[in-house]
Coordinates of N, CA, C and O and ligand atoms in Angstrom, one line a residue:
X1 N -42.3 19.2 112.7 CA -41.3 18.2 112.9 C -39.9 18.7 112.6 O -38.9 18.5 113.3
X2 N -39.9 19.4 111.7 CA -38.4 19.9 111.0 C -38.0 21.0 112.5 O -36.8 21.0 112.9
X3 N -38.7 21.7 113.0 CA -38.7 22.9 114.0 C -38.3 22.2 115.2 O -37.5 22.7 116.1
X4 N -39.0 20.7 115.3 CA -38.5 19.9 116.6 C -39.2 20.8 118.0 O -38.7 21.0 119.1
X5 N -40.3 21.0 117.6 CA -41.2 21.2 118.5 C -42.4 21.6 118.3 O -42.7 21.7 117.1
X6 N -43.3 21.9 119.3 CA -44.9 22.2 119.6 C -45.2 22.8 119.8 O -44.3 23.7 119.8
X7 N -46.8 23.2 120.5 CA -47.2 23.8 121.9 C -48.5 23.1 121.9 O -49.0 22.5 120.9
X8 N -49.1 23.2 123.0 CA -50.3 22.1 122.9 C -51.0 23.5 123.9 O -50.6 23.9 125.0
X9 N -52.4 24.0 122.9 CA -53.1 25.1 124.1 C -54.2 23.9 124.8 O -54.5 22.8 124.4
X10 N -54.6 24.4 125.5 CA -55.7 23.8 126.5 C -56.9 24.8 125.8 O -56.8 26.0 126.0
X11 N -57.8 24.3 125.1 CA -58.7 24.7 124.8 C -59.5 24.9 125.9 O -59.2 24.1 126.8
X12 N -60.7 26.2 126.4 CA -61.3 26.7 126.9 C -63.0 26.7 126.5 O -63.2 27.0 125.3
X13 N -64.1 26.4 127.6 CA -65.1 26.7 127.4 C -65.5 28.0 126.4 O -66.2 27.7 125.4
X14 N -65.2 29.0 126.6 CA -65.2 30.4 125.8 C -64.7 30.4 124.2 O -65.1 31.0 123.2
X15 N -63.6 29.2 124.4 CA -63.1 29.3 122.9 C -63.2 28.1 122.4 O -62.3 27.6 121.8
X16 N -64.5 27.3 122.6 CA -64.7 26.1 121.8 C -65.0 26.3 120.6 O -64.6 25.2 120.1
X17 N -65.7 27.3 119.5 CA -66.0 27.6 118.3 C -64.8 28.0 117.5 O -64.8 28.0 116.3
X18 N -63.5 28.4 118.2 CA -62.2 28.6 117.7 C -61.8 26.9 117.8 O -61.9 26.2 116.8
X19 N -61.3 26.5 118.8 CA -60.8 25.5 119.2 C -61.5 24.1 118.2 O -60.8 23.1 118.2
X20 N -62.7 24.1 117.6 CA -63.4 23.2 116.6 C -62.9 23.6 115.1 O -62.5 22.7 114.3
X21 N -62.8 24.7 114.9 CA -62.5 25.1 113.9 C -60.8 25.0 113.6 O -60.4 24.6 112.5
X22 N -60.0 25.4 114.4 CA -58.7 25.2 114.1 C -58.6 23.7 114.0 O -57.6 23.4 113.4
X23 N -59.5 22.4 114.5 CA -59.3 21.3 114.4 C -59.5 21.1 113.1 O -58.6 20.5 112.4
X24 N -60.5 21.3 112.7 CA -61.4 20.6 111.1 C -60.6 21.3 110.2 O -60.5 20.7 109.1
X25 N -59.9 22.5 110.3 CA -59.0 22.5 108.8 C -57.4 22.9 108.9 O -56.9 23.4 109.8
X26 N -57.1 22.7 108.0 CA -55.4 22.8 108.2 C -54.5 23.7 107.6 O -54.3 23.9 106.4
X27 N -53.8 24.3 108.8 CA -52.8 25.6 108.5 C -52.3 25.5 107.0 O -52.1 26.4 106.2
X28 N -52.2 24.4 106.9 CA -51.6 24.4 105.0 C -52.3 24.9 104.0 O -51.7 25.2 102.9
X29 N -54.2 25.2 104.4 CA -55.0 25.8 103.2 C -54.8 27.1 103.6 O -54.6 28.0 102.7
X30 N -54.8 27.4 104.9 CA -55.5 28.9 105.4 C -55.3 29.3 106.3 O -54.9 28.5 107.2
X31 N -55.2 30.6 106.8 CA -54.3 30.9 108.0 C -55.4 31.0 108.8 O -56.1 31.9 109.2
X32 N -55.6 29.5 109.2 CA -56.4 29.2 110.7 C -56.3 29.9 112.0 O -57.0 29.6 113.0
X33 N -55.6 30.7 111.9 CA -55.4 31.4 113.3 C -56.2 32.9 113.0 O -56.7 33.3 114.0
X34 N -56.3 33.9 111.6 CA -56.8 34.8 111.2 C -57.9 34.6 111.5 O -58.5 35.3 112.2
X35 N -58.5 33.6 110.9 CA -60.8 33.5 110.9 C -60.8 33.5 112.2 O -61.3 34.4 112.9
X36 N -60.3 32.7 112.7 CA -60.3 32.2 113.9 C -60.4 33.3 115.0 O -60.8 32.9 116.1
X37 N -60.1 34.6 114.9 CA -59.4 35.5 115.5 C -58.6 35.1 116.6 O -58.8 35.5 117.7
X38 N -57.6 34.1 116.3 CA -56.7 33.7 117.4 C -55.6 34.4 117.2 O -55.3 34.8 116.1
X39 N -54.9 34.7 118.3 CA -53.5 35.5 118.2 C -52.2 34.5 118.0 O -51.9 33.7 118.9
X40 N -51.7 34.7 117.1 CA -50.2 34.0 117.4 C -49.4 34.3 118.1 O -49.2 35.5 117.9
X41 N -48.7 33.8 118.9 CA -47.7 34.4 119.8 C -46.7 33.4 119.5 O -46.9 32.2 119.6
X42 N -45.4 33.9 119.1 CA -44.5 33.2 119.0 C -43.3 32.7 120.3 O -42.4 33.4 120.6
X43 N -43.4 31.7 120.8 CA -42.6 31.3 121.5 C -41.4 31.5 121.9 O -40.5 31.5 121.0
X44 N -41.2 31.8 123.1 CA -39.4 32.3 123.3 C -38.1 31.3 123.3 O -36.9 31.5 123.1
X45 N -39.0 29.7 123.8 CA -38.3 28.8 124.1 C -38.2 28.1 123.0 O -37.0 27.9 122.6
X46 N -39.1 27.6 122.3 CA -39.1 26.6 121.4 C -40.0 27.7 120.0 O -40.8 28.7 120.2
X47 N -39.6 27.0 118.6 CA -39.4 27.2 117.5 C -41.1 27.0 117.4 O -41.4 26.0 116.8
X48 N -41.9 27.6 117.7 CA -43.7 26.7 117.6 C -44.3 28.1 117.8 O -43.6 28.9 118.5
X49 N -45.7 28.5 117.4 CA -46.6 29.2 117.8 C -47.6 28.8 119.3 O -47.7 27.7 119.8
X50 N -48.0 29.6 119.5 CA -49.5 29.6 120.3 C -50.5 30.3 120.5 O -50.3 31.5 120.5
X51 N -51.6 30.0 120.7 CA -53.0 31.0 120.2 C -52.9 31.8 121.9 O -53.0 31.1 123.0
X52 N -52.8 33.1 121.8 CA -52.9 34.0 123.1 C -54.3 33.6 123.6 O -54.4 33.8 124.8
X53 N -55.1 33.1 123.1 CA -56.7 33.1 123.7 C -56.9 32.0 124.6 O -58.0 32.0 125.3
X54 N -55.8 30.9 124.7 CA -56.4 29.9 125.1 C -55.5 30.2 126.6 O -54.4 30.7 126.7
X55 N -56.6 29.6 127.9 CA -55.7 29.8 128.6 C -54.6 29.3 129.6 O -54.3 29.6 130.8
X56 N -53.9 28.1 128.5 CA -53.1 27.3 129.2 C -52.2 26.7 128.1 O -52.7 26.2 127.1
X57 N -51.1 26.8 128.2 CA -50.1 26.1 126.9 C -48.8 25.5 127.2 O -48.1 26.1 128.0
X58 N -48.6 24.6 126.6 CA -47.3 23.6 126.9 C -46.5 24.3 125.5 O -46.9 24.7 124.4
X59 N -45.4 24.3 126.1 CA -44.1 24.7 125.3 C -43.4 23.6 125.2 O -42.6 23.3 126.1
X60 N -43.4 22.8 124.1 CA -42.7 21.4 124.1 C -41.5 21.3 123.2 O -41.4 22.2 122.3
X61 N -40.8 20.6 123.4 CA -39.3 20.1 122.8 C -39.5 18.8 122.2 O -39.6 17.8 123.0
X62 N -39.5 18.6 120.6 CA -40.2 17.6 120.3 C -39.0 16.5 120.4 O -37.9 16.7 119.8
X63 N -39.2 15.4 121.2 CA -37.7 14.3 121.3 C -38.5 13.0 120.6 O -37.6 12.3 120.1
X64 N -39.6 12.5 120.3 CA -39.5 11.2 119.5 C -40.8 11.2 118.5 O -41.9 11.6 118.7
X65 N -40.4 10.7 117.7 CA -42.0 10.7 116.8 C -41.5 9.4 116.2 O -40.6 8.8 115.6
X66 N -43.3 8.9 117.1 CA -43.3 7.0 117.0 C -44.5 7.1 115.5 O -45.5 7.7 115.7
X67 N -44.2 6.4 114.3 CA -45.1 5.9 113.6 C -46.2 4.8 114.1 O -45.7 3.7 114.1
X68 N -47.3 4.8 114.3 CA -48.1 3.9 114.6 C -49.1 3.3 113.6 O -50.3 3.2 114.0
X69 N -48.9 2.9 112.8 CA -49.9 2.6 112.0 C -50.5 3.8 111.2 O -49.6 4.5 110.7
X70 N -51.7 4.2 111.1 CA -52.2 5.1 111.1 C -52.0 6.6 111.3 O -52.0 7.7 110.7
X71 N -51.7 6.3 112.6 CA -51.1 7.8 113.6 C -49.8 7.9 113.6 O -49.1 6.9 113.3
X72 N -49.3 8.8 113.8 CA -48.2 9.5 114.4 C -48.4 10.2 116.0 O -49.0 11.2 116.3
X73 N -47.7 9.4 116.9 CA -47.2 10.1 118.2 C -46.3 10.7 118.3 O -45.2 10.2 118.2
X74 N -46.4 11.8 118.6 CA -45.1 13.0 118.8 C -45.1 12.7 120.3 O -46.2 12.3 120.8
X75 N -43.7 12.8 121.1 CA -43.4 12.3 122.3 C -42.5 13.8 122.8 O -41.5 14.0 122.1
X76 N -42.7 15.0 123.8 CA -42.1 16.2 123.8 C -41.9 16.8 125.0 O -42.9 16.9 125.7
X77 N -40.8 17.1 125.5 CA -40.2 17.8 126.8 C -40.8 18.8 127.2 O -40.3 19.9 127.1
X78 N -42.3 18.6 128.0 CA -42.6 20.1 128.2 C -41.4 21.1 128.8 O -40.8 20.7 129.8
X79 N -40.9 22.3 128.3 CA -40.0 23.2 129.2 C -40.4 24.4 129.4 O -39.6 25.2 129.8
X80 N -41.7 24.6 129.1 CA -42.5 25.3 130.1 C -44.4 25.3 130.0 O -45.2 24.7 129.2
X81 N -44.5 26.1 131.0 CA -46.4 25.7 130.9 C -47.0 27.5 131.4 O -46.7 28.1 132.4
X82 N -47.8 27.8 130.2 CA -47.8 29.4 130.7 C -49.5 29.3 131.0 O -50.4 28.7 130.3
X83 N -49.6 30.0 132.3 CA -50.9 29.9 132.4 C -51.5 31.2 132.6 O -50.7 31.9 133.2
X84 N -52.9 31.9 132.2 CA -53.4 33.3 132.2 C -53.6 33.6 134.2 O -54.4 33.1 134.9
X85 N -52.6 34.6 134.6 CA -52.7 34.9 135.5 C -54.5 34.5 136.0 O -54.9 33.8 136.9
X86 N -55.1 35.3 135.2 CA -57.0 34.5 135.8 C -57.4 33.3 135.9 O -58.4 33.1 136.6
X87 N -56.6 32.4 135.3 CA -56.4 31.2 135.8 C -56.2 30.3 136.8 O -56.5 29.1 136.8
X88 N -55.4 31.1 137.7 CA -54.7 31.2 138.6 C -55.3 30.7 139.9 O -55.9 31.7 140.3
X89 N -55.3 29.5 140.8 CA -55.8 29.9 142.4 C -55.3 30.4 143.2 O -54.2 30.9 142.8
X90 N -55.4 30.6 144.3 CA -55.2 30.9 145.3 C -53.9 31.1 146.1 O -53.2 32.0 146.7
X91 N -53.8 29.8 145.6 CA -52.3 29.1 145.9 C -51.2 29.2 144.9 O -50.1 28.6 144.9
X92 N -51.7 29.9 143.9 CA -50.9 30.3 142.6 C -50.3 29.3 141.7 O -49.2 29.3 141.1
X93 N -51.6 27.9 141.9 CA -51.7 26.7 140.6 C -52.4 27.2 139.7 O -53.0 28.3 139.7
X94 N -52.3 26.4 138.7 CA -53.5 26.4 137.9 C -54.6 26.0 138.1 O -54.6 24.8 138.3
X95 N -55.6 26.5 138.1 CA -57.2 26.1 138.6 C -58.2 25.7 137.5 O -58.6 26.5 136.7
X96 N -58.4 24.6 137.6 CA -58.9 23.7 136.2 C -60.4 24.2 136.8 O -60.8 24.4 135.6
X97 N -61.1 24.4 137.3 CA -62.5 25.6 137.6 C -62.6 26.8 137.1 O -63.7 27.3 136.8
X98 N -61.3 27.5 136.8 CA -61.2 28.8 136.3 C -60.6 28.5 134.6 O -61.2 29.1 133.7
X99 N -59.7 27.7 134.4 CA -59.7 27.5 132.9 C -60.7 26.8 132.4 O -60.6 26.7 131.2
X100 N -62.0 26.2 133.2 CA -62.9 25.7 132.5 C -62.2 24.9 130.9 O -62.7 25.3 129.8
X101 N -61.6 24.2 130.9 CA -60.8 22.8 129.6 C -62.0 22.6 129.1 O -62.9 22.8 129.9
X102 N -62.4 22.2 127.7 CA -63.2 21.4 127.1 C -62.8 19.8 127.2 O -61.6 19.5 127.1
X103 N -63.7 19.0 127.5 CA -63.5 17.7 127.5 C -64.2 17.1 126.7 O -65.4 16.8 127.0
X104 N -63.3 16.4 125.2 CA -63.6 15.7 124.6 C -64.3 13.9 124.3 O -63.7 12.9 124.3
X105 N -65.5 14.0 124.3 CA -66.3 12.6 124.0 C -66.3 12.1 122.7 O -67.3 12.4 122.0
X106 N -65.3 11.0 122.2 CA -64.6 10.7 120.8 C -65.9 10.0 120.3 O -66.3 10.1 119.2
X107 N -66.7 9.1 121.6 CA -67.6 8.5 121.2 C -68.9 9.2 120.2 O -69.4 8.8 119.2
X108 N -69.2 10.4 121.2 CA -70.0 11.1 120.4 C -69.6 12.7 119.7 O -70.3 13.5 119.2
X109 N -68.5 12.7 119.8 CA -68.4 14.1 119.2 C -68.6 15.1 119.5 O -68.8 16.0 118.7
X110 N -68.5 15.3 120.9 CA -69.5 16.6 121.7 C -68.1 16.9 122.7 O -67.5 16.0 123.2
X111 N -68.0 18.1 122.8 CA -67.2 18.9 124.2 C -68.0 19.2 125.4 O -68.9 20.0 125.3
X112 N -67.6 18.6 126.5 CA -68.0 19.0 127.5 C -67.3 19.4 128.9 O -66.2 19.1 129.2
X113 N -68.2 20.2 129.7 CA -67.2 20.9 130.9 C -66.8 20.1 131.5 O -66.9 18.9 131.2
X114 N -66.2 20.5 132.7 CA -65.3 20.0 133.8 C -66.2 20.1 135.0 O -66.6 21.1 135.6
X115 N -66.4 19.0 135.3 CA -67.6 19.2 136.6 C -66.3 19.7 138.4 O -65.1 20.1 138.6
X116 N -67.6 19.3 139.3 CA -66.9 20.0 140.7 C -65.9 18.6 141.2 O -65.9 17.4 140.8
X117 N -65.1 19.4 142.3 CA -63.9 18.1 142.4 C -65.0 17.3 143.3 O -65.9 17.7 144.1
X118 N -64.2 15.9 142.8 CA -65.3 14.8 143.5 C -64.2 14.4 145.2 O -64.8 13.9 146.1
X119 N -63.0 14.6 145.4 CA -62.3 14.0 145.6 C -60.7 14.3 145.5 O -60.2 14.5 144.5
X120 N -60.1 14.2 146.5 CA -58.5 14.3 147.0 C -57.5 13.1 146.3 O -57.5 12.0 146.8
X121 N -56.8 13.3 145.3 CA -56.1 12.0 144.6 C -55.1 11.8 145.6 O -54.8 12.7 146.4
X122 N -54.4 10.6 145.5 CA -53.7 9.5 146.6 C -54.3 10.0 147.9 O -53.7 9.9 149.0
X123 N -55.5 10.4 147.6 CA -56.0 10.4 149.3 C -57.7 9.1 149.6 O -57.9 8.1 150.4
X124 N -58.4 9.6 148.8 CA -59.6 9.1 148.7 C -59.3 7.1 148.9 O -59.9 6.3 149.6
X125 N -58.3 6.9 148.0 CA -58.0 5.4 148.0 C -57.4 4.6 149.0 O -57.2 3.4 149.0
X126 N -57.2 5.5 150.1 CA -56.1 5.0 151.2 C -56.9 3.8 152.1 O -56.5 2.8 152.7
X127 N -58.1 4.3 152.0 CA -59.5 3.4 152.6 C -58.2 2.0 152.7 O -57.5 1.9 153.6
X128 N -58.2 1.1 151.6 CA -57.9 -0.7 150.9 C -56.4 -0.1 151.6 O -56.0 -1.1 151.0
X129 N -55.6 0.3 152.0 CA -54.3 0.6 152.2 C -53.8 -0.4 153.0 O -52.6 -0.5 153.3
Ligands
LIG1 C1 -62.7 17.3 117.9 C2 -61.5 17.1 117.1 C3 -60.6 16.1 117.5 C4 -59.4 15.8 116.8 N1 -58.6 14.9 117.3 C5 -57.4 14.6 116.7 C6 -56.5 13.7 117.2 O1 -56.7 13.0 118.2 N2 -55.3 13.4 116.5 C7 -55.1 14.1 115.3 O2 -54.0 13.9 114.7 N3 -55.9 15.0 114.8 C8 -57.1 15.3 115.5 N4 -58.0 16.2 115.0 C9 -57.7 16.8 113.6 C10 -56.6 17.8 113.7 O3 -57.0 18.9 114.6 C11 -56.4 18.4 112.3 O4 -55.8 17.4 111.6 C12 -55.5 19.6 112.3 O5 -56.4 20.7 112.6 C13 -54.8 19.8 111.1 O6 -54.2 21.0 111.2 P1 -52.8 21.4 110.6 O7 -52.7 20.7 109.3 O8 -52.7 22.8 110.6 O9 -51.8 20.8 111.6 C14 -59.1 16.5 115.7 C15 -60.0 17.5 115.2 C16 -61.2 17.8 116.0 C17 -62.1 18.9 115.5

């Protein structure tokens, strides 16, 4: 908060046993990034670390932090998004088949993959148009 910014990595299939672990304890006991064997990389734009292993990261500019009850929402200017060249398609996006993301089930507690595309967005729906 004082730094006025983030990075948010995209956890990866490969680095779910990192990515669980950096969640369940906090940089304030332990240098969660050492056990972890995650690399710190320090950011060029913004005042924030990022773990080199993961293969996708938002570089954010933190502009609002809403108290909610409970929670805190940090609200932040992505101003940039670095993705592992291997990540990479064809077309030189990011390819959410090749970063393989973990996708979290709050219900039950479990990470799971990213299945195959079902479907063209603002296309599939045009059918009702
Ligand atoms: C599966 C999982 C989901 C989590 N979801 C959230 C969340 O939605 N919001 C949150 O504030 N913390 C969440 N946490 C806990 C944070 O990751 C944890 O508070 C954080 O690691 C504390 O680290 P720090 O003190 O170094 O910032 C989650 C942890 C795990 C393992």
């Amino acid at each position: 908060v004082a730094r006025k910014a983030f990075t948010v990595g995209i956890a990866c299939e490969g680095k779910m046993k990192e990515a669980d672990y950096v969640g369940i304890v906090s940089g304030r006991d332990v240098d969660k990034f050492a056990v972890a064997g995650l690399t710190p990389i320090k950011s060029e734009l913004v005042d924030a670390p990022y773990a080199h292993e993961f293969p996708m990261v938002l570089e954010c500019r933190l502009l609002h932090t809403l108290e909610l009850g409970i929670h805190t929402q940090f609200i932040g200017e992505i101003v940039d998004v670095k993705v592992d060249q291997s990540a990479l398609g064809e077309d030189g996006l990011p390819d959410i088949l090749k970063i393989k993301p973990l996708v979290y089930d709050t219900a039950h507690k479990g990470y799971h993959a990213v299945g195959p595309l079902l479907g063209k967005a603002f296309s599939v729906g045009k059918e009702w148009l």
